[in-house]
Protein backbone atom coordinates (compact mmCIF):
# COMPACT_ATOMS: atom_id res chain seq x y z
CA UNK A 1 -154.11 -57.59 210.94
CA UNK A 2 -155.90 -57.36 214.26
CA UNK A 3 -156.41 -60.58 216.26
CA UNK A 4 -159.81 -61.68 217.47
CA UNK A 5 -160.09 -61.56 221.66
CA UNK A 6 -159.66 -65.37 222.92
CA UNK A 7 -162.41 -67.41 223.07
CA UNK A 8 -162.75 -69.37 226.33
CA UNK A 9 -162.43 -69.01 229.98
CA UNK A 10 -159.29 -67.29 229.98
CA UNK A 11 -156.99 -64.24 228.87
CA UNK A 12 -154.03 -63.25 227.65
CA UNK A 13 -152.30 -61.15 230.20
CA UNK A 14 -148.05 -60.55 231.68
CA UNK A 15 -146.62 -63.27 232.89
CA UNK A 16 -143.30 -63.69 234.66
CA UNK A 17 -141.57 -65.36 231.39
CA UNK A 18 -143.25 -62.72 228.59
CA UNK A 19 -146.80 -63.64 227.64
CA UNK A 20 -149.38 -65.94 229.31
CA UNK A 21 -152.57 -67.33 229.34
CA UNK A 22 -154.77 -66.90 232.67
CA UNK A 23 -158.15 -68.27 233.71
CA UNK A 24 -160.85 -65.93 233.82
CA UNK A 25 -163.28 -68.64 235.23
CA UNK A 26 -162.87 -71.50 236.93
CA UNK A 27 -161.47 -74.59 235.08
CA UNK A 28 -162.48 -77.74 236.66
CA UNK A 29 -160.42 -80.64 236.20
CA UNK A 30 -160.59 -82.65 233.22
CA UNK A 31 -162.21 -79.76 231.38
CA UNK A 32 -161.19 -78.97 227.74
CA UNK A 33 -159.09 -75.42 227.86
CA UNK A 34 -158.37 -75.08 224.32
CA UNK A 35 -156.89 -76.91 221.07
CA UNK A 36 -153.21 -75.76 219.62
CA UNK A 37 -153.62 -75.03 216.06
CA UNK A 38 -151.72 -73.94 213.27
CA UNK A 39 -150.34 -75.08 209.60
CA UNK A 40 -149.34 -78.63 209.31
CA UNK A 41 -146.30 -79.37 208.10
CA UNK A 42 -143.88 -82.11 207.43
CA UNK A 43 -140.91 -83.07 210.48
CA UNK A 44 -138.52 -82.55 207.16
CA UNK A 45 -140.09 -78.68 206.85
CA UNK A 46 -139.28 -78.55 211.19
CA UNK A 47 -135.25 -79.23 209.94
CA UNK A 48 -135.09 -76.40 208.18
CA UNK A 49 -136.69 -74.17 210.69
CA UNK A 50 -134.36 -75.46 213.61
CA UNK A 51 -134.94 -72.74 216.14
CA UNK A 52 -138.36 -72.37 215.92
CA UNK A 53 -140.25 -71.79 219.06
CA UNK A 54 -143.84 -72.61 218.91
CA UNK A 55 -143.42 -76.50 217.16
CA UNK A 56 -145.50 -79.20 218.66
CA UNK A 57 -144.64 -82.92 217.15
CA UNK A 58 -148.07 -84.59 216.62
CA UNK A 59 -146.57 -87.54 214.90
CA UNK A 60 -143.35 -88.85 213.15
CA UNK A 61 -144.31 -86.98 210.18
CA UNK A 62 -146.34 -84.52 210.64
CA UNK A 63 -145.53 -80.81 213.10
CA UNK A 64 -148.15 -78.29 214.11
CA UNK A 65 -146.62 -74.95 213.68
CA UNK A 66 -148.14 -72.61 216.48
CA UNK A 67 -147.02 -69.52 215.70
CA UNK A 68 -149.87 -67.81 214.26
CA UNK A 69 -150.91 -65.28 216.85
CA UNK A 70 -154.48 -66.21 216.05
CA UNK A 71 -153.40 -69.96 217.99
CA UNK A 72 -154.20 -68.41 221.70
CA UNK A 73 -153.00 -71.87 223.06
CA UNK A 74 -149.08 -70.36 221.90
CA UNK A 75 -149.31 -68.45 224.72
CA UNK A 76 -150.02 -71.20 227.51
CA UNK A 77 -146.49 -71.58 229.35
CA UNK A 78 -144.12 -73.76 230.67
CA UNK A 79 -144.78 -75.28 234.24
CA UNK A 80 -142.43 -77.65 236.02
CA UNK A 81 -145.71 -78.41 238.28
CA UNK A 82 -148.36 -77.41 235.58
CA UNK A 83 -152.26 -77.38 235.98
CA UNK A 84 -152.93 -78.90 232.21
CA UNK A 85 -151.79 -81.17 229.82
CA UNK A 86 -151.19 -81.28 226.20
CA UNK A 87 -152.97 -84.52 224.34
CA UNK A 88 -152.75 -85.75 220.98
CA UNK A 89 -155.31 -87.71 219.72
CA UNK A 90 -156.39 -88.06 216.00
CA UNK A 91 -153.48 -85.08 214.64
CA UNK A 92 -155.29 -83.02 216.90
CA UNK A 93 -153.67 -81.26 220.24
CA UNK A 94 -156.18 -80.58 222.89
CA UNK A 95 -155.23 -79.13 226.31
CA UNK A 96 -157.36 -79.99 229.25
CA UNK A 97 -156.54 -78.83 232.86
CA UNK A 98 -155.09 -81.52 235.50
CA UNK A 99 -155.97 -79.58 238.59
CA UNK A 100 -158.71 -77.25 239.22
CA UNK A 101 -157.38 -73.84 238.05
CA UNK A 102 -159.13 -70.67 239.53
CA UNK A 103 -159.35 -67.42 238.33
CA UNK A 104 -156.21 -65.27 237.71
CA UNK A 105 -154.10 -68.70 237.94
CA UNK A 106 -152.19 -68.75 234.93
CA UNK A 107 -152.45 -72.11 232.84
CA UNK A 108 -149.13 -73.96 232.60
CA UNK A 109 -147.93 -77.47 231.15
CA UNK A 110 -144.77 -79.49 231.11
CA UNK A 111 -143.16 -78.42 227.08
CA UNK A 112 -141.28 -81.88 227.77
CA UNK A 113 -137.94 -82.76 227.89
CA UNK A 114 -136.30 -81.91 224.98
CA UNK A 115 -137.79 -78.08 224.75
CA UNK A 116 -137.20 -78.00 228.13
CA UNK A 117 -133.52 -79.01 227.43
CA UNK A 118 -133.02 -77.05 224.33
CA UNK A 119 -135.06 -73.29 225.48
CA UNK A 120 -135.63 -73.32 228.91
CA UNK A 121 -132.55 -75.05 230.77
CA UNK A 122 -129.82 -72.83 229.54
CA UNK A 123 -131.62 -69.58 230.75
CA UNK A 124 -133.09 -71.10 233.50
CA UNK A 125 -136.27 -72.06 233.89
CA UNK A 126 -138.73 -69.44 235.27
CA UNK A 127 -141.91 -70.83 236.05
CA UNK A 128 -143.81 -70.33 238.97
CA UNK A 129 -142.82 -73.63 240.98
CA UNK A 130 -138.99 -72.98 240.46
CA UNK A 131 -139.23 -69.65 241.17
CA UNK A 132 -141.15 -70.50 244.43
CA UNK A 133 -137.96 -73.02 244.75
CA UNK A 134 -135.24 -70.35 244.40
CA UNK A 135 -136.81 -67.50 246.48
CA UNK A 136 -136.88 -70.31 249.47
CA UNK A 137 -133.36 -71.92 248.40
CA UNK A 138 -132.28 -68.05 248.97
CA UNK A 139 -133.62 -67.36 252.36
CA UNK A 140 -132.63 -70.62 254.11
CA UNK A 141 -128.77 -69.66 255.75
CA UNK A 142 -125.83 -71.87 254.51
């Protein structure tokens, strides 16, 4: 099954962690990026699929599952300092940029704690801000 290009001001292009989606126009701030969709389905359903990747907890019942490659949102990534936020509102995620984000900037937000502390923290986390952090951290003499 093919997938249909993403519709929106943005691409799907490498990214330092795998996958990611960059701006192919300018995003101003407060603009609407894109809604995460996928199949509903029950926080009981989320137990059995512990490991799962591409959850997003709308409600105490209710789970969007995200990983349908046809949900371009999946592919928006971590940032410790990101330029958009995820909002529910209504069972609905929207994500709308925080900062102005300019072309070939790749559009980040914060997963949260607990993905953070369950996925990213034990491998380390490599978004652009701690990366930035490291390569500096490296070249200042102990």
């Amino acid at each position: 099954m093919k997938t249909k290009p993403p519709e929106g001001p943005f691409r799907i292009g490498r990214s330092p962690t795998g996958l990611g989606l960059f701006a192919t126009d300018v995003i101003e701030k407060g603009s609407f990026i894109i809604e995460y969709v996928g199949p509903k389905i029950t926080n009981e359903e989320v137990q059995r699929r512990r490991n799962t990747r591409y959850l997003f907890e709308i409600s105490s019942r209710w789970t969007i599952d995200g990983s349908p490659r046809w949900n371009t949102a999946r592919y928006i990534n971590h940032g410790c300092r990101p330029n958009a936020q995820a909002t529910v509102s209504r069972g609905r995620i929207r994500i709308k940029a925080i900062k102005r984000i300019k072309p070939g900037d790749e559009i980040t937000y914060n997963y949260g704690k607990n993905y953070f502390e369950t996925f990213i923290e034990p491998m380390g986390c490599k978004c652009q801000s701690c990366e930035r952090k490291r390569a500096k951290q490296a070249r200042v003499p102990t």
